[in-house]
PDB file of C-alpha atoms in Angstrom:
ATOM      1  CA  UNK A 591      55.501 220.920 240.294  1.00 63.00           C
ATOM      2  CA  UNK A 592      58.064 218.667 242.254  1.00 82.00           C
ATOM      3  CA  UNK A 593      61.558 219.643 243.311  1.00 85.00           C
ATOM      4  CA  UNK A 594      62.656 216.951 241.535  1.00 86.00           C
ATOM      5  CA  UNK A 595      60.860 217.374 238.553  1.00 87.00           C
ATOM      6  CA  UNK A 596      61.735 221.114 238.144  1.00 87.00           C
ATOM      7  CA  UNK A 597      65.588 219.997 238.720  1.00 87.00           C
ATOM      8  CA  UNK A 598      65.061 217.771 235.715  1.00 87.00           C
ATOM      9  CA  UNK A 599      63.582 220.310 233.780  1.00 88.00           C
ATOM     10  CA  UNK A 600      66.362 222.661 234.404  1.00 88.00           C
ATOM     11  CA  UNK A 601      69.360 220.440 233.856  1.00 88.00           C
ATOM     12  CA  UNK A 602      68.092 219.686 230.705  1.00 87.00           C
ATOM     13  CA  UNK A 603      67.512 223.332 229.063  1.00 87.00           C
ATOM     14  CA  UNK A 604      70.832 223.863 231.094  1.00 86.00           C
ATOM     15  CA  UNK A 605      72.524 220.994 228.858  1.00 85.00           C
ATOM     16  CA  UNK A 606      70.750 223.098 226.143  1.00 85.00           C
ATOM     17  CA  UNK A 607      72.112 226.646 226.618  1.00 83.00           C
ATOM     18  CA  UNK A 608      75.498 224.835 227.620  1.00 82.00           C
ATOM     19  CA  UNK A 609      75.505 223.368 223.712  1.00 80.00           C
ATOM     20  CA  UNK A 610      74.485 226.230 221.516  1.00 78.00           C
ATOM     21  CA  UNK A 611      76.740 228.847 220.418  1.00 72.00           C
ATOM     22  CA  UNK A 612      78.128 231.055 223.225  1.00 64.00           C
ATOM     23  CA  UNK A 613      77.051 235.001 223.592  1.00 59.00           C
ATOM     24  CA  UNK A 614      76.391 237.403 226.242  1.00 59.00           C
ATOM     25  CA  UNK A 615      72.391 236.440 225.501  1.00 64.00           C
ATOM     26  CA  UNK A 616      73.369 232.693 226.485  1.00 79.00           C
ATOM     27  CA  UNK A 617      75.337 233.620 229.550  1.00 84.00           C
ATOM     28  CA  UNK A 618      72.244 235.680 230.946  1.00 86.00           C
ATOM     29  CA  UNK A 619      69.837 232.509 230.593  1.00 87.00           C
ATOM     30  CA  UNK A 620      72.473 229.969 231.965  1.00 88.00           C
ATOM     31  CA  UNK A 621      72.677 232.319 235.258  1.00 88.00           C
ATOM     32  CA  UNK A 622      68.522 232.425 234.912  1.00 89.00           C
ATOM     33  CA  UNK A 623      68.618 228.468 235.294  1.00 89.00           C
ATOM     34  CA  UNK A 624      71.905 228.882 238.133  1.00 90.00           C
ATOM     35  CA  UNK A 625      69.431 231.290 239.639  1.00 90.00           C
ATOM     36  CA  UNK A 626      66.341 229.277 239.725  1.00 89.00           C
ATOM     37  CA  UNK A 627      67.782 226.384 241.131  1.00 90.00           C
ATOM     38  CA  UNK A 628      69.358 227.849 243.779  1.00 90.00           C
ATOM     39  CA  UNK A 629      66.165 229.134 244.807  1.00 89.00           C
ATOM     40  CA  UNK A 630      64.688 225.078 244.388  1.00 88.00           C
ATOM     41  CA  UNK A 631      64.951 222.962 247.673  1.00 88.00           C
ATOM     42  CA  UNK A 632      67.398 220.537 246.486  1.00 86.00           C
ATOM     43  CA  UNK A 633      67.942 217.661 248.967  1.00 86.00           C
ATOM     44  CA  UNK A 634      70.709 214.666 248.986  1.00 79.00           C
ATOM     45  CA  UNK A 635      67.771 212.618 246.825  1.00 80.00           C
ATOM     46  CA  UNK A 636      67.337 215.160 244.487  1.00 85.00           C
ATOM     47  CA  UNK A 637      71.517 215.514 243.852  1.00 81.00           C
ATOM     48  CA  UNK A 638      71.824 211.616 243.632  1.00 76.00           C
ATOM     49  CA  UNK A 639      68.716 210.912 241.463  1.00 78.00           C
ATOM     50  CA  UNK A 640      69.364 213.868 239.374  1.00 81.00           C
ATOM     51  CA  UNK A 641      73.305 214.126 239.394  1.00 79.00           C
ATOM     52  CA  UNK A 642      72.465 217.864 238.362  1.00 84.00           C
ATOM     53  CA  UNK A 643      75.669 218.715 240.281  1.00 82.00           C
ATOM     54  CA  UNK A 644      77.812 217.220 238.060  1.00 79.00           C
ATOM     55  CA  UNK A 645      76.235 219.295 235.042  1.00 83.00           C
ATOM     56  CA  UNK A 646      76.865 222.404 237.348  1.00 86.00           C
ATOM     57  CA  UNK A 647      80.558 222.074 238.551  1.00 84.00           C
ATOM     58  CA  UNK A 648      81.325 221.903 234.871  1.00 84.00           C
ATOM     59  CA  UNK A 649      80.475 225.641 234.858  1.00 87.00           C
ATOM     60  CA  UNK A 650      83.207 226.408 237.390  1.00 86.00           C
ATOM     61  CA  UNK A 651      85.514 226.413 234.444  1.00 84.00           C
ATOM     62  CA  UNK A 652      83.362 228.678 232.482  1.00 85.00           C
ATOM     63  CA  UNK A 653      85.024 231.894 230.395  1.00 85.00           C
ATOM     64  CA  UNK A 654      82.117 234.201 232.063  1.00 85.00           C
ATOM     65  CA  UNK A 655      83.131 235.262 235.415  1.00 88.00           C
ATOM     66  CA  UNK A 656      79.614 235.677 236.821  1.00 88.00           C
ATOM     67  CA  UNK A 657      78.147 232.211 235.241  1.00 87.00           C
ATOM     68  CA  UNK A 658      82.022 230.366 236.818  1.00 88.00           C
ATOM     69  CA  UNK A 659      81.298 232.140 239.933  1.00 90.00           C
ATOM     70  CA  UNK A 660      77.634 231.343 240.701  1.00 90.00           C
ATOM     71  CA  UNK A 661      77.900 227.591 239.556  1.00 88.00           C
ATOM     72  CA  UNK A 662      80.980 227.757 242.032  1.00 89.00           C
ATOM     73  CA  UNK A 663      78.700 229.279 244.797  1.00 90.00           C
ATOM     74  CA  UNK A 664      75.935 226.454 244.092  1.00 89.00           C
ATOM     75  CA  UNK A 665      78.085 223.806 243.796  1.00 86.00           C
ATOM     76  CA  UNK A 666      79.456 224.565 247.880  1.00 88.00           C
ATOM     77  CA  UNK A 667      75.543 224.753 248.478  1.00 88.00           C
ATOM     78  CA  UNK A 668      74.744 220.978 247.416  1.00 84.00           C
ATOM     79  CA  UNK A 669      78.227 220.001 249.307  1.00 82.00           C
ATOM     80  CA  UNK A 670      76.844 221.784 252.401  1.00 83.00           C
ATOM     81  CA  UNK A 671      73.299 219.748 251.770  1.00 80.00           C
ATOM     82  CA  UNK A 672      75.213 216.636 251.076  1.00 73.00           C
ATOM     83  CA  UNK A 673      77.852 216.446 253.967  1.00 74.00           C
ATOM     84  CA  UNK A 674      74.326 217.878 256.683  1.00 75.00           C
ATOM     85  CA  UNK A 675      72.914 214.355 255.472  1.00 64.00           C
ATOM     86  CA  UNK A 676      76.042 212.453 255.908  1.00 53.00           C
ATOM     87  CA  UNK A 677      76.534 214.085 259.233  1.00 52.00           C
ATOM     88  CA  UNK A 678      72.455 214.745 260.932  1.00 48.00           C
ATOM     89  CA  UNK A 679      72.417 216.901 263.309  1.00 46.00           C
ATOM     90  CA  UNK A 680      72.139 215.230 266.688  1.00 45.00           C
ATOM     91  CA  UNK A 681      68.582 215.052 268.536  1.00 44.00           C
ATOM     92  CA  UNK A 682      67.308 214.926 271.991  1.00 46.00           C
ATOM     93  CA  UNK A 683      67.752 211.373 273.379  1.00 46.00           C
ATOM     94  CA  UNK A 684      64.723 209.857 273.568  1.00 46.00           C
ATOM     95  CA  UNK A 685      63.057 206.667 275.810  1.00 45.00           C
ATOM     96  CA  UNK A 686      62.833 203.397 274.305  1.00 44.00           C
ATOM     97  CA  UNK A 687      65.598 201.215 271.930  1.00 43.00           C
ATOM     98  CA  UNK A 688      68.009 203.838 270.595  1.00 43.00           C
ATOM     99  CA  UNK A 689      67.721 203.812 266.412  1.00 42.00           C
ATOM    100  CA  UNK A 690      70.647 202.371 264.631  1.00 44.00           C
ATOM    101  CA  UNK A 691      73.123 204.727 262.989  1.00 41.00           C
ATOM    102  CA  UNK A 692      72.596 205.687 259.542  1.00 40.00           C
ATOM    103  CA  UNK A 693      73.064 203.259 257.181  1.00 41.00           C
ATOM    104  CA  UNK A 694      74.850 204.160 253.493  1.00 40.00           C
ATOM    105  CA  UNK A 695      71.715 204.800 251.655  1.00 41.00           C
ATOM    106  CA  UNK A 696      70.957 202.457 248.281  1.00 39.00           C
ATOM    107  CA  UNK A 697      72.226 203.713 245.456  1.00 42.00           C
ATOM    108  CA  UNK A 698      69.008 204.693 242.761  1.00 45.00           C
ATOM    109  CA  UNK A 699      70.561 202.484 240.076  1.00 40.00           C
ATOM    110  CA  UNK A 700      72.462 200.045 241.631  1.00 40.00           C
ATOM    111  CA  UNK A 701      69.462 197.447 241.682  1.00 40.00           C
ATOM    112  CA  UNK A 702      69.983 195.604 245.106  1.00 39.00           C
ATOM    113  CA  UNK A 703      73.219 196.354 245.727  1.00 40.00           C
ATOM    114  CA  UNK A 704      74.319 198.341 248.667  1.00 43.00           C
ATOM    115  CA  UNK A 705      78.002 198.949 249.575  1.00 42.00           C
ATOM    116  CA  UNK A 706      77.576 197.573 253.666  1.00 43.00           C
ATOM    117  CA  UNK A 707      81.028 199.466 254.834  1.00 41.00           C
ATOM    118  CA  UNK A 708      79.658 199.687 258.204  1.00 45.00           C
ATOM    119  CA  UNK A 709      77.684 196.258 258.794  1.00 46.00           C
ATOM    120  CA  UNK A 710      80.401 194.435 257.243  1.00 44.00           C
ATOM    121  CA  UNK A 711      83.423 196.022 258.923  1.00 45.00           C
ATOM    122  CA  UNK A 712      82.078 196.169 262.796  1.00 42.00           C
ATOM    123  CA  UNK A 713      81.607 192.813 263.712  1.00 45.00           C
ATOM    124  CA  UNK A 714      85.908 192.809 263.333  1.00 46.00           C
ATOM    125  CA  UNK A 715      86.551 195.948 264.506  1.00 42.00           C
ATOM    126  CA  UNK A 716      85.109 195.670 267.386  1.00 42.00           C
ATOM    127  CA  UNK A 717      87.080 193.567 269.057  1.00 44.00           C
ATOM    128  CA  UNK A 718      89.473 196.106 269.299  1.00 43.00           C
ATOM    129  CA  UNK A 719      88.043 199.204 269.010  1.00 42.00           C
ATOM    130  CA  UNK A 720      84.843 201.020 270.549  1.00 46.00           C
ATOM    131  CA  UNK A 721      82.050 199.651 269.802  1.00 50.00           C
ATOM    132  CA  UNK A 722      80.027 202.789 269.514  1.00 54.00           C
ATOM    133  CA  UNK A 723      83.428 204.644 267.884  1.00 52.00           C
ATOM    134  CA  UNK A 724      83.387 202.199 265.506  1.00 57.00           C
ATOM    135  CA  UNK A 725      79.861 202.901 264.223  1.00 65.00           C
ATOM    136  CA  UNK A 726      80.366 206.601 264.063  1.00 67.00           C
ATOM    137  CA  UNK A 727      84.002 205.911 261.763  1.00 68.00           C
ATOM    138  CA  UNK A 728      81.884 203.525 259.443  1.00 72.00           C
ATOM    139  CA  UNK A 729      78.797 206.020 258.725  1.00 72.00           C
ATOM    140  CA  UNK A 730      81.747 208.496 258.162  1.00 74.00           C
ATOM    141  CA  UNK A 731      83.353 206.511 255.716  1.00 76.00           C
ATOM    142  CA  UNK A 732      80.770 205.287 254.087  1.00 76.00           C
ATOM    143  CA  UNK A 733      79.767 208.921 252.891  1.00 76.00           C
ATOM    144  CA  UNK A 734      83.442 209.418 251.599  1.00 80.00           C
ATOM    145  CA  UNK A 735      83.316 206.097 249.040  1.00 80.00           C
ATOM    146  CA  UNK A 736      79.684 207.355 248.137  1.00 77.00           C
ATOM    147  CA  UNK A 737      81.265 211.060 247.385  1.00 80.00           C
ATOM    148  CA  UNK A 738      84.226 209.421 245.893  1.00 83.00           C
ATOM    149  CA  UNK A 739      82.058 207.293 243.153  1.00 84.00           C
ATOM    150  CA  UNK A 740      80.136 210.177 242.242  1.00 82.00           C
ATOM    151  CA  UNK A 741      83.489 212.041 241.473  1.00 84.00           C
ATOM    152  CA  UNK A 742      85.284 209.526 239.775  1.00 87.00           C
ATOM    153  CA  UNK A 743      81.892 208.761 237.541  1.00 84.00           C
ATOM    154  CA  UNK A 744      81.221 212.744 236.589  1.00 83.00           C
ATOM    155  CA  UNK A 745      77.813 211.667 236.478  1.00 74.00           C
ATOM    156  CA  UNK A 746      78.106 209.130 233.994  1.00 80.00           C
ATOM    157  CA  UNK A 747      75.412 206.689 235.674  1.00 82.00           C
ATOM    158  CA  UNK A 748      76.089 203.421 233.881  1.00 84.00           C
ATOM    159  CA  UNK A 749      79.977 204.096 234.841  1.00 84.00           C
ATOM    160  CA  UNK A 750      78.596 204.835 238.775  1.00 82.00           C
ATOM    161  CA  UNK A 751      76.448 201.450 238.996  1.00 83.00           C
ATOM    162  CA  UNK A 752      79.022 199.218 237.668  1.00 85.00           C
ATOM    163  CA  UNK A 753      81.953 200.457 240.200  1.00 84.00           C
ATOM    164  CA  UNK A 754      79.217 200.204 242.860  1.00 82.00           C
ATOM    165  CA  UNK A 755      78.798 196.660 242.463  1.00 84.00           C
ATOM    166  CA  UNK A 756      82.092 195.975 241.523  1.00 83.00           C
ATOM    167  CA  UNK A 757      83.146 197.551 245.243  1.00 84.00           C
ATOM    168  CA  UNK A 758      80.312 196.009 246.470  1.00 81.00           C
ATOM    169  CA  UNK A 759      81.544 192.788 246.090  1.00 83.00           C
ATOM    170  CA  UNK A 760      85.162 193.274 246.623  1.00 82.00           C
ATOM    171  CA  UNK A 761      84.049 195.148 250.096  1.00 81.00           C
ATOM    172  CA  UNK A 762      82.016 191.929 251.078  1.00 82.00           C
ATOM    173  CA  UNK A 763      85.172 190.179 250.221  1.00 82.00           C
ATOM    174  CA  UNK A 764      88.040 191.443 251.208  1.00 82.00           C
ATOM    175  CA  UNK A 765      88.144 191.782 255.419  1.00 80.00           C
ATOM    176  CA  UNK A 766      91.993 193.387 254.992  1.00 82.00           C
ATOM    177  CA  UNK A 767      90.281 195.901 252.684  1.00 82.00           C
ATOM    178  CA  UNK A 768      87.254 197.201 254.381  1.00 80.00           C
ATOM    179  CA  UNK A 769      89.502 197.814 257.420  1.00 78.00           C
ATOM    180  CA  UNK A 770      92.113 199.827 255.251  1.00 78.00           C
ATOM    181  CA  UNK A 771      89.190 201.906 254.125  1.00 79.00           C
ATOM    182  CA  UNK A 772      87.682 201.841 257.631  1.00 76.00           C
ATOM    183  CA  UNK A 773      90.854 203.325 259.509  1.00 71.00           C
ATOM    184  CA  UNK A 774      92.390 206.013 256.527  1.00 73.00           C
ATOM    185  CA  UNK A 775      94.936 203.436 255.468  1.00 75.00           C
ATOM    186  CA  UNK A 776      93.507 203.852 252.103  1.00 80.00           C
ATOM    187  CA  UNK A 777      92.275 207.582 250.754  1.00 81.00           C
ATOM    188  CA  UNK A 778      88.744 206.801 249.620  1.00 80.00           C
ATOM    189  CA  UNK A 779      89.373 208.778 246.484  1.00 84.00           C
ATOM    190  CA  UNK A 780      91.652 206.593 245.389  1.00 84.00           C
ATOM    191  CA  UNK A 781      89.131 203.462 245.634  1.00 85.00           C
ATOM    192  CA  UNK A 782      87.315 203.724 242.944  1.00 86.00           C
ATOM    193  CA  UNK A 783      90.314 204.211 241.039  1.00 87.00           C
ATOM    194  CA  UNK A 784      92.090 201.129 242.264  1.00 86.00           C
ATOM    195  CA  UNK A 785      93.086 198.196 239.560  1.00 85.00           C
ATOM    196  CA  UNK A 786      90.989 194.741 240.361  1.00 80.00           C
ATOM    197  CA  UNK A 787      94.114 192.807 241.652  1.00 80.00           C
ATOM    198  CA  UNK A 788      94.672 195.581 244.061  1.00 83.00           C
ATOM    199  CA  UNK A 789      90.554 195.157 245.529  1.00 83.00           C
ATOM    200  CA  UNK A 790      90.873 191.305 245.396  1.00 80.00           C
ATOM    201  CA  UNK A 791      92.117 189.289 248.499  1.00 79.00           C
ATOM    202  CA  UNK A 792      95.262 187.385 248.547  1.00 77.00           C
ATOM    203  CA  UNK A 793      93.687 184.182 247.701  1.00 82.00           C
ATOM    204  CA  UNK A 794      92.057 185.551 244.780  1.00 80.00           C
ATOM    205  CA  UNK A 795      95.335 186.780 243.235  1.00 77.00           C
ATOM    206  CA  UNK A 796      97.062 183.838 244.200  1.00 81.00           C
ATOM    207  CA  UNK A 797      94.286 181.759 241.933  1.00 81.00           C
ATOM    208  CA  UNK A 798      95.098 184.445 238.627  1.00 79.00           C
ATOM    209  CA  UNK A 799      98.311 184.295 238.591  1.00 79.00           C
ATOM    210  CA  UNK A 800      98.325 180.114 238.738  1.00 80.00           C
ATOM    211  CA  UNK A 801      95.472 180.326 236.215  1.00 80.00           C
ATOM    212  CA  UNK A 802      98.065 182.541 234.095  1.00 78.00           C
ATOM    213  CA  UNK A 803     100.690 180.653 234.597  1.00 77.00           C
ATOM    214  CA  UNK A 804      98.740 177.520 233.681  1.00 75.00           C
ATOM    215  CA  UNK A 805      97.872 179.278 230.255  1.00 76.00           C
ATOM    216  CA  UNK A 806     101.166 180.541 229.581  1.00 76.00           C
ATOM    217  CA  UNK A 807     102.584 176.983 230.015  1.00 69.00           C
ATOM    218  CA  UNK A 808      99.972 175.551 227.533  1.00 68.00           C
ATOM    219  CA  UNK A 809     100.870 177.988 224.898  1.00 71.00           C
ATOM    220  CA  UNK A 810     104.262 176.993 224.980  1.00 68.00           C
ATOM    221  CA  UNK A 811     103.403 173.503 223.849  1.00 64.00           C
ATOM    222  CA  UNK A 812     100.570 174.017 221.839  1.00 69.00           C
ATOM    223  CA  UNK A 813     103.599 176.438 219.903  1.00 68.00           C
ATOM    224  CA  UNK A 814     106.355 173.462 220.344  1.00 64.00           C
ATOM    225  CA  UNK A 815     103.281 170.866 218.629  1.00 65.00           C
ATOM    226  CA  UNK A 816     102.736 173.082 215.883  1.00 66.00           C
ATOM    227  CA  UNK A 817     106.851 173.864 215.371  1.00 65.00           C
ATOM    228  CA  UNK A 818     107.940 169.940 216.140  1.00 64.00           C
ATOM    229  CA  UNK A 819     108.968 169.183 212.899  1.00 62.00           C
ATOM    230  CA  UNK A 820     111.550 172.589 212.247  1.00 65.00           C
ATOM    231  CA  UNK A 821     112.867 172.075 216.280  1.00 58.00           C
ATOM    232  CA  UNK A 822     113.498 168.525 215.387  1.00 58.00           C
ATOM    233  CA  UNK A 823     115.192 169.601 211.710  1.00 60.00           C
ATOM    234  CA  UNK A 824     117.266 172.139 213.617  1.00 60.00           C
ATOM    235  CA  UNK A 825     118.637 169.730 216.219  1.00 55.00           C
ATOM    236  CA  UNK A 826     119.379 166.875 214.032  1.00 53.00           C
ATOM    237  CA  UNK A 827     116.628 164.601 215.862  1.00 49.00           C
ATOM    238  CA  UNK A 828     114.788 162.308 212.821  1.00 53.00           C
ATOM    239  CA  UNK A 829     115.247 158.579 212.515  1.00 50.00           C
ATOM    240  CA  UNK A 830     113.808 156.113 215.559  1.00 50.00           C
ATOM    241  CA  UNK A 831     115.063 159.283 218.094  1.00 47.00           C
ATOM    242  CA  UNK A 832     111.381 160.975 216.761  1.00 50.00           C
ATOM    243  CA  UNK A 833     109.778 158.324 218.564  1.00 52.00           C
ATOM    244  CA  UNK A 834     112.088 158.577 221.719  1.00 53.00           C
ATOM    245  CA  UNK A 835     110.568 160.175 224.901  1.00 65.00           C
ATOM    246  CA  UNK A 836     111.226 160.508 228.475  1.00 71.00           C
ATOM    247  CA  UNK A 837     107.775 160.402 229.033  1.00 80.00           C
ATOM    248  CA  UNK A 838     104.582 158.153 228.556  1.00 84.00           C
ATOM    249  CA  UNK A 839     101.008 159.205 228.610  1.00 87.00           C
ATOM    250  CA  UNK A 840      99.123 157.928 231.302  1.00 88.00           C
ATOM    251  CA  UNK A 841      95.795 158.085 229.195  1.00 90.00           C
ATOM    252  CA  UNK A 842      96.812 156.329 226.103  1.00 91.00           C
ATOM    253  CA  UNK A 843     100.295 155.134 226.967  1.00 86.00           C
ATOM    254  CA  UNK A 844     102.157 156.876 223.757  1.00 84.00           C
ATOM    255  CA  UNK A 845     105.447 157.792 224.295  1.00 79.00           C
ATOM    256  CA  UNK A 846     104.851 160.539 221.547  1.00 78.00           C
ATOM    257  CA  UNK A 847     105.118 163.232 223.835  1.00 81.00           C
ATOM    258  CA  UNK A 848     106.638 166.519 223.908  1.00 75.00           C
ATOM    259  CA  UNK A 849     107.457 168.588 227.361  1.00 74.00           C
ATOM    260  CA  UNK A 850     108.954 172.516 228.595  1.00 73.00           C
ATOM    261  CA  UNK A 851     110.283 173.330 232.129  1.00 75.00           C
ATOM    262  CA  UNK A 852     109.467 176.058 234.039  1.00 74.00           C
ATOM    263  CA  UNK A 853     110.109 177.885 236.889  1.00 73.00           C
ATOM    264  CA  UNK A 854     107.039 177.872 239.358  1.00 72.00           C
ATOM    265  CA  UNK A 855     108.573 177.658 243.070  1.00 73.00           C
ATOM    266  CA  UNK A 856     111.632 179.289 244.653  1.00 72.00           C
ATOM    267  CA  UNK A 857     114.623 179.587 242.277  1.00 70.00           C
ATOM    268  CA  UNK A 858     116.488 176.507 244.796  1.00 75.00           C
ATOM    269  CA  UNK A 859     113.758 173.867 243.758  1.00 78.00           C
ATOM    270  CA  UNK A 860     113.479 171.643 240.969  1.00 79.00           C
ATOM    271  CA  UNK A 861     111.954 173.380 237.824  1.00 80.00           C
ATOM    272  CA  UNK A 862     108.403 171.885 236.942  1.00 80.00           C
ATOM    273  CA  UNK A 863     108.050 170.025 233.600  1.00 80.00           C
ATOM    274  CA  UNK A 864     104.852 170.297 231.364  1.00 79.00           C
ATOM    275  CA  UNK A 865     104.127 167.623 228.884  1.00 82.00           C
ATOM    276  CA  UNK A 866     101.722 167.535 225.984  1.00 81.00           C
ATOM    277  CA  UNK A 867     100.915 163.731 224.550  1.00 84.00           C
ATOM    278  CA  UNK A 868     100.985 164.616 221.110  1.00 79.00           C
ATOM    279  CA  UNK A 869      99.110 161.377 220.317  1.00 82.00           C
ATOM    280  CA  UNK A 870      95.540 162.135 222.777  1.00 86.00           C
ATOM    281  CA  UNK A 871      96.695 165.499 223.535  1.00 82.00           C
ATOM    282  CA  UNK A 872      96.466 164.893 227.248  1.00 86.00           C
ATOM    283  CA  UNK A 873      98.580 167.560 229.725  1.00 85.00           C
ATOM    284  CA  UNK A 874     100.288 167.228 232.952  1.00 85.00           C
ATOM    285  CA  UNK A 875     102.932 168.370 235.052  1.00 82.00           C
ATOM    286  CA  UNK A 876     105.191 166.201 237.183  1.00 78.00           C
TER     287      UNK A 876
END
């Protein structure tokens, strides 16, 4: 039988015994399973594919001392296996073209996503730095976000693919970001925890918040339409002054228009007036 397919196996009469009702009888056949798969040959594969780590460093916390204590003691196993593969051991140099440093392996479930830290951060980095240096800092990293996503998912693998892609893209993205992660500006356990405005470039922002601001103004009069009659009551406007305006509607020419101001530049400039032609419903700002 495979490695992989006796890992399987175990994690799931592991997830069993972990279930049922506790009892010294239990605790002996969880440490059985702890015991068998330390004696399995468990590579970085088998922990991604399998996430069987996650299911074990649950057991840290357990009330038995021996079954806390041996989950502990595999657990720092699969780190040792995990950081060995981050960080090969280096080999006698040989003749020919040299092979290109390791590049952050594709995820199992992320489809054809890969998170490119080191491709997409070196040709800018570069310039200023070591060009071999460089390379080494970007393999580095790139094992730190993949460590970091598998922590912040607790093997949850629909939760791990979608932050995958979602860094992915922002990564691609967002130069400014790749070389905060790139030179420990930002901790990489706090990436996968960061909020989407804080991932997205400037430009990006600067489109949501004029997209909210844009919606926030059109609520305002779609609210003053649908109140026009009480505002009007209130202030005393009826008669010839309802079909006053200040402003006519460049589709339809109608004067039957309603408008709000609003702050949108620096407090010293002119406010910025939204009108709604409450004859084609038309909406512009001037």
């Amino acid at each position: 039988m495979s490695a992989i397919r006796t890992v399987r196996q175990l994690k799931e009469v592991l997830a069993k015994e972990i279930a049922a009702p506790g009892g010294e009888g239990r605790n002996e056949k969880i440490l059985d399973i702890l015991e068998r798969l330390d004696k399995t040959d468990v590579t970085l594969s088998i922990l991604t594919e399998t996430l069987i780590g996650a299911s074990v460093a649950k057991l840290k916390k357990h009330s038995d001392v021996d079954v806390s204590s041996a989950a502990a003691k595999l657990v720092k196993k699969w780190k040792s296996v995990a950081k060995a593969s981050h960080h090969p051991a280096s080999a006698p140099k040989k003749e020919g073209p040299s092979e290109n440093p390791r590049q952050l392996k594709r995820l199992p479930s992320a489809g054809s996503s890969e998170i490119t830290i080191e491709t997409e951060c070196l040709p800018d980095l570069s310039k200023d730095l070591n060009e071999s240096a460089v390379k080494q800092l970007c393999v580095a990293r790139a094992g730190e976000v993949e460590d970091a996503i598998n922590s912040w998912s607790r093997g949850e693998r629909k939760t791990y693919t979608e932050k995958v892609r979602s860094l992915v893209f922002n990564l691609k993205k967002n130069g400014p970001l790749r070389e905060q992660v790139i030179l420990g500006q930002i901790v990489t356990e706090q990436l996968p925890k960061m909020p989407p405005e804080e991932l997205a470039t400037a430009e990006m922002n600067k489109e949501r918040n004029a997209q909210a601001e844009k919606l926030m103004a059109s609520r305002q009069l779609d609210w003053e339409k649908k109140n026009e009659g009480k505002i009007n009551e209130i202030c005393g406007i009826k008669g010839d002054l309802l079909k006053a305006s200040l402003f006519t509607c460049g589709r339809c020419k109608s004067t039957k228009t309603t408008s709000t101001q609003k702050q949108t530049r620096s407090a010293d400039e002119p406010m910025t007036v939204f009108v709604l032609c409450l004859n084609c419903g038309n909406r512009w700002k001037c």
